[in-house]
Coordinates of C-alpha atoms in Angstrom, one line a residue:
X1 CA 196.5 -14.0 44.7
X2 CA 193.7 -14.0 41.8
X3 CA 195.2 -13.6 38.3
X4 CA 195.1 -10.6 36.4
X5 CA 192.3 -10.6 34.2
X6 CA 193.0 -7.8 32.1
X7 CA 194.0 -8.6 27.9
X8 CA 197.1 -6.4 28.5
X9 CA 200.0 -8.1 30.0
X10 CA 201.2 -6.5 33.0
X11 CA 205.0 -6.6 31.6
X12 CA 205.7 -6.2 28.3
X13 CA 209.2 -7.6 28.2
X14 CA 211.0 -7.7 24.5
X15 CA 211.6 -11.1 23.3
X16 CA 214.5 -10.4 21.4
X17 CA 216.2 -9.4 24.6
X18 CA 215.9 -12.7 26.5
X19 CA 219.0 -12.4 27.8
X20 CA 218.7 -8.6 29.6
X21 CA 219.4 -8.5 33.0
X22 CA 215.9 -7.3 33.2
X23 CA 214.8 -11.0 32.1
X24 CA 212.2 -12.3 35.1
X25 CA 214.2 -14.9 37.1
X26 CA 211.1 -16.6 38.1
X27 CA 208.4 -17.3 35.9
X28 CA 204.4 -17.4 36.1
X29 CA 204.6 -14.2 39.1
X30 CA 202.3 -11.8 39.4
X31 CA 203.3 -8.4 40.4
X32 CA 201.6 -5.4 42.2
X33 CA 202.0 -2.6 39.4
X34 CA 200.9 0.9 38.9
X35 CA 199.1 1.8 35.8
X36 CA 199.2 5.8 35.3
X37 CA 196.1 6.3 32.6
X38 CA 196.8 7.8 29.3
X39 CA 194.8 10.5 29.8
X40 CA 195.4 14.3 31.0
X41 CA 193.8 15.2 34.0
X42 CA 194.7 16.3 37.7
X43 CA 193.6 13.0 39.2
X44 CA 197.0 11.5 37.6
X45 CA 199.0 12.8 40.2
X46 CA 197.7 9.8 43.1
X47 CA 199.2 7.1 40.7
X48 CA 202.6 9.6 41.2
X49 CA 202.3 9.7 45.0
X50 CA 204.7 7.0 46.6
X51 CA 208.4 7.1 45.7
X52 CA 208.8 10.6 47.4
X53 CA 207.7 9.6 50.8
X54 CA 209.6 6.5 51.1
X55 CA 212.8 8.6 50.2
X56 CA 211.6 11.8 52.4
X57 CA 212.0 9.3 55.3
X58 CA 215.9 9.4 54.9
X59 CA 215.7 12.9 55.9
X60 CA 214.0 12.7 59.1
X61 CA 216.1 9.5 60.7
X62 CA 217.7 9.3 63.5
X63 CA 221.1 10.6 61.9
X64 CA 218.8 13.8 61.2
X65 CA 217.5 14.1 65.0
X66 CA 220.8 13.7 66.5
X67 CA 222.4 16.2 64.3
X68 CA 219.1 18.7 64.5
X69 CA 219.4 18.3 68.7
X70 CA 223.6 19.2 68.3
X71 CA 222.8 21.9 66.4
X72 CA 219.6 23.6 68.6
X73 CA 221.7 23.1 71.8
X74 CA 225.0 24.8 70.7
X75 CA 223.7 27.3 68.3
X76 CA 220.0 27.7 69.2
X77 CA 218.3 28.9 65.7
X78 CA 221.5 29.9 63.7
X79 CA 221.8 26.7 61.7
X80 CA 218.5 26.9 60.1
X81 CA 219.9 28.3 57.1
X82 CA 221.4 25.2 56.3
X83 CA 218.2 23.0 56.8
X84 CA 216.5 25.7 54.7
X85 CA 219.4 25.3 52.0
X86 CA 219.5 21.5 52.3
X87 CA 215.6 20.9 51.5
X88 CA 215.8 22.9 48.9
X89 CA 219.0 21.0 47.4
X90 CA 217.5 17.6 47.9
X91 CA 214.3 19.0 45.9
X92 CA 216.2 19.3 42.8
X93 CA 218.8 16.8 43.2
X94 CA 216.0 13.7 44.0
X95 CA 213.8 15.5 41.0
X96 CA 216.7 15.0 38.8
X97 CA 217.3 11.3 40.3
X98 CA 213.5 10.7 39.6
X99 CA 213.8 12.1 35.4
X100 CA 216.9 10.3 34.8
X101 CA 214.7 6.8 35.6
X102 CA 211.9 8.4 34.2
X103 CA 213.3 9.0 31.4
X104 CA 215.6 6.2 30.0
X105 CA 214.1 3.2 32.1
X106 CA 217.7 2.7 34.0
X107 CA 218.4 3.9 37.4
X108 CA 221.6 5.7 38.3
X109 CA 223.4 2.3 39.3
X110 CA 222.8 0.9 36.7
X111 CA 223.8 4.0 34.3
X112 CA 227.0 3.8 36.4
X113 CA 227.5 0.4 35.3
X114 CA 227.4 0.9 31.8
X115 CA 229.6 4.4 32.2
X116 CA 232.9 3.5 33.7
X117 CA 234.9 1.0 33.4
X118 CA 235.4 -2.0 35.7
X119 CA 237.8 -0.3 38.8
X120 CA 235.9 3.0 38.4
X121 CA 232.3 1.4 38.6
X122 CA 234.1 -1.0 41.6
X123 CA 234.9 2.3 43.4
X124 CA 232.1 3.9 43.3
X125 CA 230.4 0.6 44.1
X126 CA 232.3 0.0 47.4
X127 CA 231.7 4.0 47.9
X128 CA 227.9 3.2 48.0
X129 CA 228.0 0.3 50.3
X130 CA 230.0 2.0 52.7
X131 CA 227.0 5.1 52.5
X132 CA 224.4 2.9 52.7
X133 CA 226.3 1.4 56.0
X134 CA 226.6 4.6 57.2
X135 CA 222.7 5.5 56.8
X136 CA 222.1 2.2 58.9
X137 CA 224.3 2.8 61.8
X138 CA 222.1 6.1 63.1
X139 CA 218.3 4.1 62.4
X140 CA 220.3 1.2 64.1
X141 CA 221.4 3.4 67.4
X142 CA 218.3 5.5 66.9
X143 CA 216.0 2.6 67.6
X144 CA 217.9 1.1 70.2
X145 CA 217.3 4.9 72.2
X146 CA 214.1 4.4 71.5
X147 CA 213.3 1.3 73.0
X148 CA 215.5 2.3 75.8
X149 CA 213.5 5.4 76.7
X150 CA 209.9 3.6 76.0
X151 CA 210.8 0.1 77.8
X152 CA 214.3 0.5 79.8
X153 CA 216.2 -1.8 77.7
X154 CA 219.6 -1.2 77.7
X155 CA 221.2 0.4 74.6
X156 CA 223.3 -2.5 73.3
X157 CA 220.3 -5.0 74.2
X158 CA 218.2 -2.4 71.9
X159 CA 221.1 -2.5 69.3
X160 CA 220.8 -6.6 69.0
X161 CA 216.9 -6.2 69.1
X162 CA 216.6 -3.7 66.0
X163 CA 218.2 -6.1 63.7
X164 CA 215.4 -8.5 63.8
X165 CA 212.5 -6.0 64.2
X166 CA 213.4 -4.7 60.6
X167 CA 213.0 -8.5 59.2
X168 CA 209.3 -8.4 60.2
X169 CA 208.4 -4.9 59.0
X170 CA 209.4 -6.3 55.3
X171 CA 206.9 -8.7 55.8
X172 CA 204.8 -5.6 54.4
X173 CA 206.3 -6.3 51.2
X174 CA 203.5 -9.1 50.8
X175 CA 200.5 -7.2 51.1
X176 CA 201.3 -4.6 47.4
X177 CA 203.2 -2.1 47.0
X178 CA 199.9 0.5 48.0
X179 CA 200.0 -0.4 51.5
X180 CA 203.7 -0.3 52.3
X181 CA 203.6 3.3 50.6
X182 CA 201.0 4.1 52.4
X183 CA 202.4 2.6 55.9
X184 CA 205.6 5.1 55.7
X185 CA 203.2 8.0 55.5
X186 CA 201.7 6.9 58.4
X187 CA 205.1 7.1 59.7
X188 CA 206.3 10.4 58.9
X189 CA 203.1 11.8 59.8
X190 CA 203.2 10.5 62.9
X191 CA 206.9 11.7 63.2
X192 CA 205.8 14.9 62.0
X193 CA 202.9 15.1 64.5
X194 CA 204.8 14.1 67.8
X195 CA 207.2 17.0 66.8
X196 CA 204.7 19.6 65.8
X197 CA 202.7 19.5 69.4
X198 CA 205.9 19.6 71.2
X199 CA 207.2 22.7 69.3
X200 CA 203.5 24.2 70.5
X201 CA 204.0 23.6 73.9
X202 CA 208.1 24.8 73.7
X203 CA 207.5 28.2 72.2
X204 CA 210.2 29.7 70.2
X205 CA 210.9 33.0 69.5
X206 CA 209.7 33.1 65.8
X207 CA 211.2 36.1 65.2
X208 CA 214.4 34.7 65.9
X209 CA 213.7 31.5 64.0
X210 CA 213.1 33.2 60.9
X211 CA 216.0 35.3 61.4
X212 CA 217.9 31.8 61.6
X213 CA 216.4 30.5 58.3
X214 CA 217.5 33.4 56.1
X215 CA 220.4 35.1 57.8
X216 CA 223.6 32.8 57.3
X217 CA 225.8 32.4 59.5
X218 CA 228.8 29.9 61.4
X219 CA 229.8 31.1 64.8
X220 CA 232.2 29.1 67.0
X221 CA 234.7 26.2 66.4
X222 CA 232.1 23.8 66.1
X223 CA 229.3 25.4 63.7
X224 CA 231.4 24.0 60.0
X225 CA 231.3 20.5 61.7
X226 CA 227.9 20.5 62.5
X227 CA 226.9 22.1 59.5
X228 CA 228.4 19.5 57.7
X229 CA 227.2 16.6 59.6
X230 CA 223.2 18.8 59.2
X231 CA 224.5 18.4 55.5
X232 CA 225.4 14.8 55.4
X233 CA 222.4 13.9 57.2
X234 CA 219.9 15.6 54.7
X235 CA 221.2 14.9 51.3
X236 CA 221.9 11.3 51.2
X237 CA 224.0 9.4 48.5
X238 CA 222.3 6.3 48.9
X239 CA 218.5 8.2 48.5
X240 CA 219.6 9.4 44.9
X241 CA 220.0 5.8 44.0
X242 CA 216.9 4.6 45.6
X243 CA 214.4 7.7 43.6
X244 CA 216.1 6.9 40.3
X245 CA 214.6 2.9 41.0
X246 CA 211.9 3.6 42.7
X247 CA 209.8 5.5 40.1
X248 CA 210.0 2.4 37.5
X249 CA 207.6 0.5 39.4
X250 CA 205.0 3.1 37.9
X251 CA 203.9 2.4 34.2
X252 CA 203.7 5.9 32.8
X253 CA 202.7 6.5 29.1
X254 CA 205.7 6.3 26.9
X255 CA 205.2 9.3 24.8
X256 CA 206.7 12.8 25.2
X257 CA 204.2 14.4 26.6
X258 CA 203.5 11.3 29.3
X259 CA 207.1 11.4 30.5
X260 CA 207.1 15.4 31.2
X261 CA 203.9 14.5 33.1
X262 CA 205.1 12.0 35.1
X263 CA 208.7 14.2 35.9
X264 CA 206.4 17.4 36.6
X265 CA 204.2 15.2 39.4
X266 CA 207.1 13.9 40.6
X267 CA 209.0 16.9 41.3
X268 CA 204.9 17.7 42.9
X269 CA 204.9 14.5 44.9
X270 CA 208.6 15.6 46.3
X271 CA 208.2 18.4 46.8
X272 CA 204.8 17.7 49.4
X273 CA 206.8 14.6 51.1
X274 CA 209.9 16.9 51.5
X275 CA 208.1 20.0 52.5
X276 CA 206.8 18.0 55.4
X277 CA 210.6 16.4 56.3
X278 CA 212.1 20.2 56.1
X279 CA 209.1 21.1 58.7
X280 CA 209.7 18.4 60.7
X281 CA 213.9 19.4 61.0
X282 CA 212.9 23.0 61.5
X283 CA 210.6 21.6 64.2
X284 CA 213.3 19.7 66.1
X285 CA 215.9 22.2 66.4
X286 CA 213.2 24.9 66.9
X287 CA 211.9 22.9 70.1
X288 CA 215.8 22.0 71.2
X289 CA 216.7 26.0 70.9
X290 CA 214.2 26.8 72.9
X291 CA 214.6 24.7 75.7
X292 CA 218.7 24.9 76.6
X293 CA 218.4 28.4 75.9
X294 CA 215.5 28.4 78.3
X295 CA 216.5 31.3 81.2
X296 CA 215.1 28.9 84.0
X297 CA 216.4 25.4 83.3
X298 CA 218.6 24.1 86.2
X299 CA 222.3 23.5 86.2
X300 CA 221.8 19.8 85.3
X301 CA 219.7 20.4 81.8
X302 CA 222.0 23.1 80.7
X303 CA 224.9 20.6 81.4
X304 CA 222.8 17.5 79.1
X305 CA 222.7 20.9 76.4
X306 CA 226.2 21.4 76.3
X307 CA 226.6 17.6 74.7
X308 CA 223.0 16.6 73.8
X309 CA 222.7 13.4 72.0
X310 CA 219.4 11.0 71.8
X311 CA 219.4 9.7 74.8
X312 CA 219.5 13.1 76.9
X313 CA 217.1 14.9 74.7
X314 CA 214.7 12.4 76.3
X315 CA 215.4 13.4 80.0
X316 CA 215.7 16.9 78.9
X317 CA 212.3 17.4 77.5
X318 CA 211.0 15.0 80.5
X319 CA 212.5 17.4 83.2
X320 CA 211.3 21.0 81.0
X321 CA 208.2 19.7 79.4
X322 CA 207.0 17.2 81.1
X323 CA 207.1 13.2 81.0
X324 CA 204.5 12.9 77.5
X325 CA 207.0 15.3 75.8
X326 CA 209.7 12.4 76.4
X327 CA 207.6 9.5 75.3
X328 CA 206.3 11.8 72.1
X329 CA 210.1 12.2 71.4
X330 CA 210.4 8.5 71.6
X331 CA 207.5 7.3 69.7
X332 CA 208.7 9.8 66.7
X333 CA 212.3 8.4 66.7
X334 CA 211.0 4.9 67.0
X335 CA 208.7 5.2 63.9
X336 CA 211.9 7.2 61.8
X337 CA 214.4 4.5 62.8
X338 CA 211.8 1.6 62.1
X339 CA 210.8 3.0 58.2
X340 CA 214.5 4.0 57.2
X341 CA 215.7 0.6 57.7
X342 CA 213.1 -0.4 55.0
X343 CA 214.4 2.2 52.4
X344 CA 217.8 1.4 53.3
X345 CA 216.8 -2.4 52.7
X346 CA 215.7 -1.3 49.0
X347 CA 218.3 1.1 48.4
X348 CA 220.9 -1.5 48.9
X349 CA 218.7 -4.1 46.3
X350 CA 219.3 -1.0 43.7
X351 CA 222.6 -0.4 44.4
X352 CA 224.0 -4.1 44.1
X353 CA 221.6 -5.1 40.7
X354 CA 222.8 -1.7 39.5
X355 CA 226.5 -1.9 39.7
X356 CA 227.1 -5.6 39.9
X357 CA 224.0 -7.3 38.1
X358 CA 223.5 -8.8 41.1
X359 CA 220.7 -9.6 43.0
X360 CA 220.1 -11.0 46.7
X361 CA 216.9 -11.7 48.8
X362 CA 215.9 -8.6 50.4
X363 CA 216.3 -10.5 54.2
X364 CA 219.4 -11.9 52.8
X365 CA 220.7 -8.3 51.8
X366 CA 219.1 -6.9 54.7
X367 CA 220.8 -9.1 57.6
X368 CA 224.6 -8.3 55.9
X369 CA 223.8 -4.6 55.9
X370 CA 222.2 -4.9 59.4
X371 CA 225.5 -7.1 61.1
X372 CA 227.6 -4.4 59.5
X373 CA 225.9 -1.5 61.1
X374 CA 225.2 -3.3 64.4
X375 CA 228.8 -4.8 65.1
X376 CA 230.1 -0.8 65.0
X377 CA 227.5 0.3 67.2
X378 CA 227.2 -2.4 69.8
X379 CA 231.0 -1.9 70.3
X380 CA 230.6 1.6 70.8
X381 CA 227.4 1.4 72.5
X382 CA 229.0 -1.4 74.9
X383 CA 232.2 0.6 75.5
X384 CA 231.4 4.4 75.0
X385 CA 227.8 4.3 76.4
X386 CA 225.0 6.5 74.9
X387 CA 227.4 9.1 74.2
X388 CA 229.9 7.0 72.3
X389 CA 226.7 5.9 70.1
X390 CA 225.6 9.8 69.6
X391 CA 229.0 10.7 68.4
X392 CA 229.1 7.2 66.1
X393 CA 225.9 9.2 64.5
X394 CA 227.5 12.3 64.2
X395 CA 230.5 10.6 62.6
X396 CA 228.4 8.4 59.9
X397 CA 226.4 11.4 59.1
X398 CA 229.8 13.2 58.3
X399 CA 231.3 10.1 56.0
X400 CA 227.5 10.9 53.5
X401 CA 228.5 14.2 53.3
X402 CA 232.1 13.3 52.2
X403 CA 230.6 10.2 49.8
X404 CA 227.6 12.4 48.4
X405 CA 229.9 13.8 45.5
X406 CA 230.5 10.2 44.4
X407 CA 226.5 9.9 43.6
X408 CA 225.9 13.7 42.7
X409 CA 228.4 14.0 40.1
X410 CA 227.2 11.4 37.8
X411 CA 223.9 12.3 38.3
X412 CA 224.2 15.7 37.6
X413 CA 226.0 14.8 34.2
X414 CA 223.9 12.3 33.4
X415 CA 220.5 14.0 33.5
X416 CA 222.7 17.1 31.7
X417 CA 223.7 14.7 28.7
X418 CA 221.2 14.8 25.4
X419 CA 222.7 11.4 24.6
X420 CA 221.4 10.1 27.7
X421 CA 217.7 12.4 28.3
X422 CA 217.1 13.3 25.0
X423 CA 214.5 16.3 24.8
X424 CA 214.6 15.7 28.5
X425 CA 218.2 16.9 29.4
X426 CA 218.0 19.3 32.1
X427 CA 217.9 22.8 31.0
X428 CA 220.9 25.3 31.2
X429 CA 219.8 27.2 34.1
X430 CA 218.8 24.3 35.9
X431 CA 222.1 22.7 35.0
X432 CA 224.2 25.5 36.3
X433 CA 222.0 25.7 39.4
X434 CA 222.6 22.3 40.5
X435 CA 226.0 22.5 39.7
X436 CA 226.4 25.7 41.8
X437 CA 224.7 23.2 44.8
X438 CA 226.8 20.5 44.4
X439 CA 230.0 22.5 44.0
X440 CA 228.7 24.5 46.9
X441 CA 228.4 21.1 48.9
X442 CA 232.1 19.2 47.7
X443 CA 233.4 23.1 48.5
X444 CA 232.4 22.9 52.3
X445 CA 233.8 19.2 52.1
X446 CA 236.8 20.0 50.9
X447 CA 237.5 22.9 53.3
X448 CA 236.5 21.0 56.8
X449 CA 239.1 18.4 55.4
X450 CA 241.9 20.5 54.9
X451 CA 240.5 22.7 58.1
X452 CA 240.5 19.5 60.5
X453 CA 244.2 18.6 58.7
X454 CA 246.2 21.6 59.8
X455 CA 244.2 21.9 62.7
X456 CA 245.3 18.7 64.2
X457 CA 249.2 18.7 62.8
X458 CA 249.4 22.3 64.5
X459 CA 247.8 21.2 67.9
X460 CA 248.5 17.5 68.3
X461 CA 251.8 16.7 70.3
X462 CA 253.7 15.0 67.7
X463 CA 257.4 15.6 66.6
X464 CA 258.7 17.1 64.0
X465 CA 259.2 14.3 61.9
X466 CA 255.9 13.0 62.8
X467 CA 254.1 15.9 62.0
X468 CA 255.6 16.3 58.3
X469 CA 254.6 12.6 57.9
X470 CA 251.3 13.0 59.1
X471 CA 251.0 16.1 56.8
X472 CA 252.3 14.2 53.3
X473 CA 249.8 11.7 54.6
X474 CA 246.9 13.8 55.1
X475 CA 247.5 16.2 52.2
X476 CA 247.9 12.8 49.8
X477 CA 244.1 11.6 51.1
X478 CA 243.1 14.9 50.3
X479 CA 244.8 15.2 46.4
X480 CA 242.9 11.7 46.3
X481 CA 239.7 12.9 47.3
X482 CA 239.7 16.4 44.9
X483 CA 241.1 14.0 41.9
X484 CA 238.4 11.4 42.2
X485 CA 236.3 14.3 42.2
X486 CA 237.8 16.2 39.1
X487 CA 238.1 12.8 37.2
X488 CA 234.3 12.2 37.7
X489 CA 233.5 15.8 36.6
X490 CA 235.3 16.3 33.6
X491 CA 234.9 12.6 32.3
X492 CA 233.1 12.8 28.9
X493 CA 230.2 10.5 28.8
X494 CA 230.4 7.9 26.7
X495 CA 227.1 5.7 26.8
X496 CA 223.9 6.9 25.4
X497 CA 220.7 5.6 25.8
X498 CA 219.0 4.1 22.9
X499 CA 215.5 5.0 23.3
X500 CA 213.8 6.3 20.8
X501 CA 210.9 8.6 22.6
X502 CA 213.6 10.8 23.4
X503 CA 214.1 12.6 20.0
X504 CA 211.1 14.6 20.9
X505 CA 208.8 12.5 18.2
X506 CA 205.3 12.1 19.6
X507 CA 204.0 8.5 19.7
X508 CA 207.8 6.4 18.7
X509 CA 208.0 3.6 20.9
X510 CA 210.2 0.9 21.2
X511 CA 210.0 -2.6 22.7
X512 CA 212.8 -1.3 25.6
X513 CA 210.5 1.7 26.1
X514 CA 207.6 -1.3 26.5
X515 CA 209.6 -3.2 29.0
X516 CA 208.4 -0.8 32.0
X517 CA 207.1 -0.8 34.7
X518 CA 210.5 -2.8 35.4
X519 CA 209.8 -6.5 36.5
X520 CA 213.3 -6.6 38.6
X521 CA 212.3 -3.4 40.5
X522 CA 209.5 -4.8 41.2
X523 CA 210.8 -8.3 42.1
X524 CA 213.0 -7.2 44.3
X525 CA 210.8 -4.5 45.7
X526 CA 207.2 -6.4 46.2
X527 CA 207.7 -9.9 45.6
X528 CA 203.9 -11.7 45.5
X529 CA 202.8 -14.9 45.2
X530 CA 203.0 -17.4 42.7
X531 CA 199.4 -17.2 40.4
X532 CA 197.1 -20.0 40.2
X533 CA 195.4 -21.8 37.0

């Protein structure tokens, strides 16, 4: 790779913070980097474009399909609402994630780690692994149905094979960070177009699908389960981690009025990339509604309905729309499956540099995040079948949902603290909006927990004793869970950041304001060869 021949450095690191954590670990690399221009105008918003697509893909995996099919089977349109309520949740949640590195230069890990104390910032490390494990096991199943309905390979076969397909699409890392941004565009356009030309050909009512996206409603049993897992499977803890990074690969202008231009495109740029993911939900559970609660389907599809998972949809769309509606279905879960395991790869870098200061190979930390998803799901796979693996997905999309307060909550206070953001601190109404979502979201949690708790002491055939024990057992998991949450909501911050563009001065810089975009995030993101004299 040429050097750069530009009199501006790429990285301006300070030198009288050699020994940062931000400190290059290899010296004499050049780096693919973004240069926003110091100059209004309209045209600034393609150096923006990036970040929000590679997170958008979390919310149109395979964890995403499988609860989407669930919830267009059982309860045709009615769950809409929630994708409707979701979308708009993960708008201002990943905007916020996006200002806070915007802002102070740090992403969320790493405010963590400078927040809390040692056990606490342990915790909520551990918490983050397990998430980003979850997120794994559904693009790990989700694949492994893919190539099973493209090329007959058995499901635990496909399981084995998706861990070393990933390792070659990071090869992509090589070629800047332009083309890999571009690449899981491709993707979730091509998602998004597989699912738009089956909902054509299936039809739904649109009356009734509108009625379903601003009615709410949960009817039957099942509906708070599935609106959970629908809930899980949107607003991912792991994805608010991954924004807060990804946006310091971009070298904005350090001055006030560059940083509220660079949050405002950003919330833009999220806002397109999400707009297409909530179509592309809307679009799945549309097509699965109208199908099972199609009045001519035979005995055998409406039996596949009653427990649809990845695998049947195939066969179901086959045997009602014809055999290109299965392959379409395939070739979109294959591309989703394919491009989450990249962002999960990344999101995994952040998370263990952020909270630890510790940093891996991205095939290194890909391959133990991969043997930890695909050691779950080929024993399922192997014993349960393609059922077992659908309800693995339905399960890991439930244990984000649970985990997403451990992310949200600092967040939230973070990007609401003036010692932190400055001038920037989220507003009042914006702050008691996104606490209304969030409490709105722990709430739901919090009921399904105690919900599933009494359900199964009252029904399960246990003794007496047995059942008291299981309730102290239950009911102490549960005081757990709420104090973790209350400790993490009421905890004062403590850390400020030290920058001084934030008192709202035009033009103050510093040489920690300097030191962006960041040469770890990039590192660990694009790494490129070594230049040439």
């Amino acid at each position: 790779m040429a050097a750069n021949s530009s009199p501006q450095p790429q990285f301006m690191t300070s030198p009288a913070n050699k020994n940062h954590s931000n400190q290059p670990l290899i010296d004499d690399i050049e780096y693919d980097q973004i240069v926003v221009p110091d100059k209004k105008s309209w045209k600034n918003i393609f150096s923006y474009i990036g970040p929000g697509f590679l997170v958008s893909i979390a919310y149109i995996d395979p964890g995403n399909f499988q609860t989407d099919l669930q919830a267009g089977a059982q309860y045709k349109y009615g769950l809409l609402w929630i994708i409707l309520l979701a979308s708009f949740a993960a708008l201002v949640i990943q905007s916020l994630a996006a200002n806070l590195g915007v802002v102070t230069g740090k992403h969320l890990a790493e405010h963590c780690r400078k927040e809390y104390a040692k056990v606490p910032n342990f915790i909520l490390w551990v918490i983050a692994e397990i998430a980003i494990v979850a997120c794994d096991i559904p693009e790990v199943i989700g694949t492994a149905f893919a190539l099973n309905m493209l090329f007959k390979i058995p499901i635990w076969c496909g399981v084995l094979i998706t861990g070393l397909s990933t390792l070659t699409l990071l090869l992509l890392q090589q070629y800047g960070v332009r083309t890999l941004e571009f690449f899981i565009a491709f993707l979730v356009l091509t998602v998004a177009v597989c699912f738009f030309v089956e909902l054509g050909y299936a039809k739904p009512d649109s009356s009734e699908v509108l009625q379903g996206l601003f009615v709410p409603q949960l009817k039957g049993t099942g509906a708070t389960k599935l609106a959970i897992s629908l809930l899980g499977a949107m607003v991912m803890p792991h994805n608010l981690f991954l924004h807060s990074a990804l946006v310091l690969s971009r070298k904005i202008p350090r001055s006030v009025n560059g940083i509220k231009e660079a949050c405002r495109y950003y919330l833009i740029e999220s806002g397109l990339a999400l707009m297409v993911a909530f179509l592309i939900n809307v679009s799945v559970i549309s097509v699965t509604g109208a199908v099972c609660n199609s009045p001519s389907m035979s005995p055998d599809d409406q039996e596949k309905c009653q427990d649809l998972d990845l695998n049947k949809a195939s066969f179901l769309l086959k045997n009602v729309l014809g055999n290109w509606s299965s392959k379409l279905f395939a070739i979109a879960l294959l591309a989703s499956g394919q491009s989450s395991t990249i962002t999960g790869t990344y999101a995994g870098q952040y998370v263990m540099q952020g909270f630890l200061d510790l940093r891996l190979k991205p095939w290194i930390r890909n391959f133990l995040t991969r043997c930890l998803a695909i050691v779950p799901s080929l024993v399922v796979s192997l014993i349960g079948g393609s059922g077992g693996a659908g309800n693995l997905i339905i399960i890991a999309s439930m244990i984000l949902s649970f985990e997403l307060p451990f992310a949200l909550i600092p967040l939230l206070k973070f990007t609401s603290s003036k010692t932190k953001m400055g001038s920037h601190a989220n507003p009042v109404a914006v702050s008691a909006a996104t606490w209304v979502i969030g409490t709105l979201i722990m709430g739901i949690n919090i009921y399904y927990l105690a919900e599933k708790l009494i359900t199964s002491i009252k029904d399960g055939h246990l003794g007496k004793a047995s059942k008291v024990l299981c309730g102290l057992l239950g009911a102490s998991c549960l005081l757990g869970y709420l104090s973790s949450i209350l400790y993490l909501a009421f905890r004062r911050n403590k850390e400020g950041t030290h920058l001084l563009a934030l008192t709202g001065q035009e033009g103050l810089q510093v040489s920690e304001l300097n030191n962006l975009p960041r040469e770890d995030i990039l590192r660990m993101q694009l790494p490129q060869q070594r230049t040439t004299n």
